[in-house]
PDB file of C-alpha atoms in Angstrom:
ATOM      1  CA  MET R 718     -39.916  37.269 -86.227  1.00 44.00           C
ATOM      2  CA  THR R 719     -37.692  37.117 -83.153  1.00 56.00           C
ATOM      3  CA  GLY R 720     -39.216  36.030 -79.863  1.00 71.00           C
ATOM      4  CA  THR R 721     -38.735  37.073 -76.271  1.00 85.00           C
ATOM      5  CA  THR R 722     -35.270  38.292 -75.273  1.00 86.00           C
ATOM      6  CA  LEU R 723     -33.864  36.055 -72.538  1.00 92.00           C
ATOM      7  CA  ALA R 724     -30.446  37.690 -72.063  1.00 96.00           C
ATOM      8  CA  HIS R 725     -28.041  40.115 -73.662  1.00 96.00           C
ATOM      9  CA  ILE R 726     -24.347  40.901 -73.283  1.00 98.00           C
ATOM     10  CA  HIS R 727     -21.736  43.365 -74.489  1.00 98.00           C
ATOM     11  CA  TRP R 728     -18.112  42.195 -74.619  1.00 98.00           C
ATOM     12  CA  ARG R 729     -14.914  44.201 -75.026  1.00 98.00           C
ATOM     13  CA  ALA R 730     -11.924  42.558 -76.694  1.00 97.00           C
ATOM     14  CA  LEU R 731      -8.787  42.275 -74.544  1.00 97.00           C
ATOM     15  CA  ASP R 732      -6.310  41.278 -77.267  1.00 95.00           C
ATOM     16  CA  ARG R 733      -7.226  43.935 -79.875  1.00 95.00           C
ATOM     17  CA  ASP R 734      -9.547  46.860 -80.542  1.00 96.00           C
ATOM     18  CA  GLY R 735     -13.068  45.503 -80.667  1.00 97.00           C
ATOM     19  CA  GLU R 736     -16.436  44.741 -79.177  1.00 98.00           C
ATOM     20  CA  ASP R 737     -19.272  42.292 -79.614  1.00 98.00           C
ATOM     21  CA  LYS R 738     -22.928  42.719 -78.659  1.00 98.00           C
ATOM     22  CA  CYS R 739     -25.181  39.676 -78.502  1.00 98.00           C
ATOM     23  CA  ARG R 740     -28.790  38.911 -77.636  1.00 97.00           C
ATOM     24  CA  LEU R 741     -30.367  35.541 -76.817  1.00 97.00           C
ATOM     25  CA  ALA R 742     -34.046  35.045 -77.694  1.00 96.00           C
ATOM     26  CA  ARG R 743     -36.604  32.259 -77.965  1.00 93.00           C
ATOM     27  CA  HIS R 744     -37.291  31.379 -81.596  1.00 89.00           C
ATOM     28  CA  GLU R 745     -39.442  28.734 -83.370  1.00 84.00           C
ATOM     29  CA  GLY R 746     -39.368  26.141 -80.580  1.00 90.00           C
ATOM     30  CA  GLY R 747     -35.689  26.764 -79.838  1.00 95.00           C
ATOM     31  CA  PHE R 748     -33.341  29.679 -79.381  1.00 97.00           C
ATOM     32  CA  MET R 749     -31.553  32.314 -81.440  1.00 97.00           C
ATOM     33  CA  LEU R 750     -28.382  34.314 -80.871  1.00 97.00           C
ATOM     34  CA  LEU R 751     -28.122  37.641 -82.697  1.00 97.00           C
ATOM     35  CA  GLY R 752     -24.753  39.367 -82.550  1.00 98.00           C
ATOM     36  CA  HIS R 753     -22.698  42.221 -83.930  1.00 98.00           C
ATOM     37  CA  ALA R 754     -18.896  41.896 -83.732  1.00 98.00           C
ATOM     38  CA  ARG R 755     -16.684  44.862 -84.619  1.00 98.00           C
ATOM     39  CA  PHE R 756     -12.921  44.451 -84.284  1.00 97.00           C
ATOM     40  CA  ARG R 757      -9.504  45.074 -85.756  1.00 95.00           C
ATOM     41  CA  ASP R 758      -7.282  42.083 -86.494  1.00 92.00           C
ATOM     42  CA  GLY R 759      -4.164  41.561 -88.620  1.00 89.00           C
ATOM     43  CA  THR R 760      -6.195  42.203 -91.793  1.00 90.00           C
ATOM     44  CA  GLY R 761      -7.814  45.492 -90.661  1.00 91.00           C
ATOM     45  CA  TRP R 762     -11.285  46.323 -89.386  1.00 95.00           C
ATOM     46  CA  ALA R 763     -14.058  43.743 -89.461  1.00 96.00           C
ATOM     47  CA  ALA R 764     -17.804  44.277 -89.109  1.00 98.00           C
ATOM     48  CA  LEU R 765     -19.582  40.938 -88.762  1.00 98.00           C
ATOM     49  CA  ASP R 766     -23.208  40.202 -87.915  1.00 98.00           C
ATOM     50  CA  TYR R 767     -24.199  36.688 -86.924  1.00 98.00           C
ATOM     51  CA  VAL R 768     -27.366  34.730 -86.248  1.00 98.00           C
ATOM     52  CA  ILE R 769     -27.333  31.241 -84.751  1.00 98.00           C
ATOM     53  CA  ARG R 770     -30.485  29.135 -84.449  1.00 98.00           C
ATOM     54  CA  THR R 771     -30.690  26.125 -82.138  1.00 97.00           C
ATOM     55  CA  GLY R 772     -33.256  23.544 -81.261  1.00 96.00           C
ATOM     56  CA  PRO R 773     -34.698  23.270 -77.740  1.00 96.00           C
ATOM     57  CA  ASP R 774     -31.722  20.988 -76.948  1.00 96.00           C
ATOM     58  CA  TRP R 775     -29.263  23.871 -77.642  1.00 96.00           C
ATOM     59  CA  ARG R 776     -27.752  22.077 -80.674  1.00 96.00           C
ATOM     60  CA  THR R 777     -27.136  24.243 -83.737  1.00 96.00           C
ATOM     61  CA  ARG R 778     -29.612  24.072 -86.610  1.00 97.00           C
ATOM     62  CA  SER R 779     -28.205  26.945 -88.680  1.00 98.00           C
ATOM     63  CA  ALA R 780     -25.869  29.911 -88.499  1.00 98.00           C
ATOM     64  CA  ASP R 781     -25.292  32.952 -90.693  1.00 98.00           C
ATOM     65  CA  VAL R 782     -22.358  35.365 -90.774  1.00 98.00           C
ATOM     66  CA  THR R 783     -22.504  38.493 -92.935  1.00 98.00           C
ATOM     67  CA  GLY R 784     -20.453  41.649 -93.169  1.00 98.00           C
ATOM     68  CA  THR R 785     -16.919  42.583 -94.104  1.00 97.00           C
ATOM     69  CA  HIS R 786     -13.564  41.114 -93.124  1.00 95.00           C
ATOM     70  CA  ALA R 787     -10.126  41.767 -94.621  1.00 91.00           C
ATOM     71  CA  GLY R 788     -11.724  44.316 -96.963  1.00 91.00           C
ATOM     72  CA  GLN R 789     -13.992  41.650 -98.478  1.00 93.00           C
ATOM     73  CA  ASP R 790     -17.732  41.102 -98.223  1.00 96.00           C
ATOM     74  CA  LEU R 791     -18.640  37.921 -96.391  1.00 96.00           C
ATOM     75  CA  ALA R 792     -21.907  35.945 -96.553  1.00 97.00           C
ATOM     76  CA  LEU R 793     -21.838  32.473 -95.014  1.00 97.00           C
ATOM     77  CA  ARG R 794     -24.720  30.147 -94.184  1.00 98.00           C
ATOM     78  CA  LEU R 795     -24.113  26.958 -92.237  1.00 98.00           C
ATOM     79  CA  THR R 796     -26.930  24.464 -91.812  1.00 97.00           C
ATOM     80  CA  CYS R 797     -27.157  21.174 -89.962  1.00 96.00           C
ATOM     81  CA  ASP R 798     -29.908  18.707 -90.827  1.00 93.00           C
ATOM     82  CA  LYS R 799     -29.800  15.335 -89.062  1.00 88.00           C
ATOM     83  CA  GLY R 800     -26.044  15.657 -88.546  1.00 88.00           C
ATOM     84  CA  GLN R 801     -25.320  16.645 -92.158  1.00 94.00           C
ATOM     85  CA  TRP R 802     -23.665  20.067 -92.501  1.00 97.00           C
ATOM     86  CA  THR R 803     -23.607  22.403 -95.486  1.00 97.00           C
ATOM     87  CA  LEU R 804     -21.781  25.692 -96.062  1.00 97.00           C
ATOM     88  CA  ASN R 805     -23.622  27.930 -98.541  1.00 97.00           C
ATOM     89  CA  GLY R 806     -25.405  24.793 -99.800  1.00 97.00           C
ATOM     90  CA  VAL R 807     -22.221  22.727-100.292  1.00 97.00           C
ATOM     91  CA  PRO R 808     -22.041  19.505 -98.212  1.00 97.00           C
ATOM     92  CA  GLN R 809     -19.317  19.433 -95.536  1.00 97.00           C
ATOM     93  CA  PRO R 810     -18.932  15.706 -94.708  1.00 97.00           C
ATOM     94  CA  HIS R 811     -15.837  16.355 -92.546  1.00 97.00           C
ATOM     95  CA  LEU R 812     -18.152  18.085 -90.037  1.00 97.00           C
ATOM     96  CA  HIS R 813     -20.210  14.941 -89.366  1.00 93.00           C
ATOM     97  CA  GLY R 814     -20.748  14.621 -85.630  1.00 93.00           C
ATOM     98  CA  CYS R 815     -20.549  18.345 -84.904  1.00 96.00           C
ATOM     99  CA  GLU R 816     -23.301  19.579 -82.578  1.00 95.00           C
ATOM    100  CA  ASP R 817     -22.378  23.248 -82.422  1.00 95.00           C
ATOM    101  CA  VAL R 818     -20.739  26.087 -84.297  1.00 97.00           C
ATOM    102  CA  ASP R 819     -17.704  27.861 -82.876  1.00 97.00           C
ATOM    103  CA  PHE R 820     -16.984  31.238 -84.445  1.00 97.00           C
ATOM    104  CA  ALA R 821     -13.388  32.106 -83.574  1.00 95.00           C
ATOM    105  CA  PHE R 822     -14.207  35.838 -83.608  1.00 96.00           C
ATOM    106  CA  THR R 823     -16.763  35.810 -80.742  1.00 97.00           C
ATOM    107  CA  PRO R 824     -17.294  34.238 -77.308  1.00 97.00           C
ATOM    108  CA  ALA R 825     -21.029  33.965 -78.077  1.00 98.00           C
ATOM    109  CA  THR R 826     -20.777  30.466 -79.521  1.00 97.00           C
ATOM    110  CA  ASN R 827     -19.643  28.996 -76.197  1.00 97.00           C
ATOM    111  CA  LEU R 828     -23.221  29.562 -75.022  1.00 97.00           C
ATOM    112  CA  MET R 829     -24.703  26.417 -76.612  1.00 97.00           C
ATOM    113  CA  PRO R 830     -22.455  23.831 -74.912  1.00 97.00           C
ATOM    114  CA  LEU R 831     -22.520  25.858 -71.684  1.00 96.00           C
ATOM    115  CA  ARG R 832     -26.333  25.670 -71.660  1.00 95.00           C
ATOM    116  CA  ARG R 833     -26.063  21.850 -71.971  1.00 95.00           C
ATOM    117  CA  LEU R 834     -23.424  21.610 -69.220  1.00 93.00           C
ATOM    118  CA  PRO R 835     -24.848  19.987 -66.069  1.00 89.00           C
ATOM    119  CA  GLU R 836     -24.712  21.863 -62.755  1.00 86.00           C
ATOM    120  CA  VAL R 837     -22.061  19.382 -61.644  1.00 84.00           C
ATOM    121  CA  GLY R 838     -20.011  17.597 -64.250  1.00 89.00           C
ATOM    122  CA  ARG R 839     -18.509  17.818 -67.694  1.00 95.00           C
ATOM    123  CA  ILE R 840     -19.482  17.556 -71.350  1.00 96.00           C
ATOM    124  CA  ALA R 841     -17.536  16.793 -74.485  1.00 97.00           C
ATOM    125  CA  THR R 842     -18.746  18.200 -77.784  1.00 96.00           C
ATOM    126  CA  ARG R 843     -17.586  18.694 -81.361  1.00 97.00           C
ATOM    127  CA  ALA R 844     -18.093  22.066 -83.043  1.00 97.00           C
ATOM    128  CA  ALA R 845     -17.903  23.271 -86.644  1.00 97.00           C
ATOM    129  CA  TRP R 846     -15.062  25.767 -86.076  1.00 97.00           C
ATOM    130  CA  LEU R 847     -15.135  28.819 -88.351  1.00 97.00           C
ATOM    131  CA  ARG R 848     -11.957  30.900 -88.549  1.00 94.00           C
ATOM    132  CA  LEU R 849     -11.145  33.993 -90.552  1.00 91.00           C
ATOM    133  CA  PRO R 850      -9.544  34.873 -92.882  1.00 88.00           C
ATOM    134  CA  GLY R 851     -10.479  32.047 -95.159  1.00 85.00           C
ATOM    135  CA  PRO R 852     -13.004  31.075 -94.206  1.00 90.00           C
ATOM    136  CA  SER R 853     -11.595  27.925 -92.680  1.00 93.00           C
ATOM    137  CA  LEU R 854     -14.104  25.383 -91.370  1.00 96.00           C
ATOM    138  CA  ASP R 855     -12.940  22.347 -89.389  1.00 97.00           C
ATOM    139  CA  PRO R 856     -14.158  20.132 -86.547  1.00 97.00           C
ATOM    140  CA  LEU R 857     -13.047  21.199 -83.062  1.00 98.00           C
ATOM    141  CA  ASP R 858     -13.393  18.774 -80.156  1.00 97.00           C
ATOM    142  CA  GLN R 859     -14.036  20.573 -76.874  1.00 97.00           C
ATOM    143  CA  THR R 860     -14.602  19.728 -73.229  1.00 97.00           C
ATOM    144  CA  TYR R 861     -16.246  21.889 -70.587  1.00 97.00           C
ATOM    145  CA  LEU R 862     -15.965  21.088 -66.861  1.00 97.00           C
ATOM    146  CA  ARG R 863     -17.930  23.126 -64.331  1.00 94.00           C
ATOM    147  CA  ASP R 864     -15.748  24.343 -61.468  1.00 86.00           C
ATOM    148  CA  ARG R 865     -16.714  26.325 -58.365  1.00 81.00           C
ATOM    149  CA  GLY R 866     -17.800  29.945 -58.343  1.00 78.00           C
ATOM    150  CA  GLY R 867     -19.242  30.186 -61.860  1.00 79.00           C
ATOM    151  CA  LEU R 868     -15.997  29.030 -63.486  1.00 94.00           C
ATOM    152  CA  VAL R 869     -15.771  26.465 -66.270  1.00 97.00           C
ATOM    153  CA  SER R 870     -12.571  24.752 -67.411  1.00 97.00           C
ATOM    154  CA  TYR R 871     -12.402  24.679 -71.216  1.00 97.00           C
ATOM    155  CA  HIS R 872     -10.165  22.572 -73.463  1.00 98.00           C
ATOM    156  CA  ALA R 873      -9.992  22.602 -77.287  1.00 97.00           C
ATOM    157  CA  TRP R 874      -8.310  19.337 -78.259  1.00 96.00           C
ATOM    158  CA  GLN R 875      -7.004  20.063 -81.772  1.00 95.00           C
ATOM    159  CA  THR R 876      -5.101  23.139 -80.563  1.00 95.00           C
ATOM    160  CA  ASP R 877      -4.538  21.996 -76.952  1.00 96.00           C
ATOM    161  CA  PHE R 878      -5.853  25.397 -75.854  1.00 96.00           C
ATOM    162  CA  ARG R 879      -6.964  25.476 -72.215  1.00 97.00           C
ATOM    163  CA  THR R 880      -8.473  28.225 -70.111  1.00 97.00           C
ATOM    164  CA  GLN R 881     -10.915  28.847 -67.314  1.00 97.00           C
ATOM    165  CA  LEU R 882     -14.049  30.769 -68.337  1.00 97.00           C
ATOM    166  CA  ALA R 883     -16.169  32.894 -66.010  1.00 96.00           C
ATOM    167  CA  VAL R 884     -19.823  32.230 -66.860  1.00 95.00           C
ATOM    168  CA  ALA R 885     -23.023  34.103 -65.957  1.00 94.00           C
ATOM    169  CA  ALA R 886     -26.269  32.371 -64.964  1.00 91.00           C
ATOM    170  CA  SER R 887     -27.506  33.072 -68.528  1.00 93.00           C
ATOM    171  CA  GLY R 888     -24.739  30.834 -69.919  1.00 94.00           C
ATOM    172  CA  PHE R 889     -22.848  33.720 -71.519  1.00 97.00           C
ATOM    173  CA  VAL R 890     -19.105  33.868 -70.909  1.00 97.00           C
ATOM    174  CA  THR R 891     -18.274  36.967 -68.849  1.00 97.00           C
ATOM    175  CA  LEU R 892     -14.491  36.533 -68.914  1.00 97.00           C
ATOM    176  CA  TYR R 893     -12.499  34.704 -71.556  1.00 97.00           C
ATOM    177  CA  PRO R 894      -8.993  35.360 -70.175  1.00 97.00           C
ATOM    178  CA  GLY R 895      -6.812  37.389 -72.522  1.00 96.00           C
ATOM    179  CA  LEU R 896      -9.548  37.593 -75.175  1.00 96.00           C
ATOM    180  CA  TRP R 897     -12.903  38.998 -73.976  1.00 97.00           C
ATOM    181  CA  THR R 898     -14.531  40.551 -70.928  1.00 98.00           C
ATOM    182  CA  ALA R 899     -18.184  41.461 -70.408  1.00 97.00           C
ATOM    183  CA  GLU R 900     -18.991  45.155 -70.190  1.00 94.00           C
ATOM    184  CA  ASP R 901     -22.585  44.385 -69.165  1.00 77.00           C
ATOM    185  CA  GLY R 902     -25.126  41.610 -69.480  1.00 60.00           C
TER     186      GLY R 902
END
């Protein structure tokens, strides 16, 4: 059973047709994100539902993605137990040291490191980065640095991608330049 809703957001894609709706709730001594991403990419329309469960420290415990992408059904379950990751029950030793998940199809997964980001300062984290089609699952080293006015500088090291995110008090990204903007939330 899902607990109290703490925040919700609705994003519109800027680089393609699409939207994503996400809700943050308390759940079993931690938190849960429940989202619904609908978008068109180079493979056609995708309809993906996701659930991410964290501990009270905002580190990922498990994540599920179900739906359709590229005309195929998709059912993925990632779990992390004491730093050991599995994908649909298969160990993923290359993900050792990952604290978070990063789903390339949604800005929702930036929430966990943003909730750990101090009011002044920076954090470095490693995420289990899920990309579609594939799925492809690799570590992604990231840094977040809080700037003035609700802005956070973001850097993904493996791709050398850099941007400046606008972030709400809830921790949800409200503007991911060129990719997503909040419609409400």
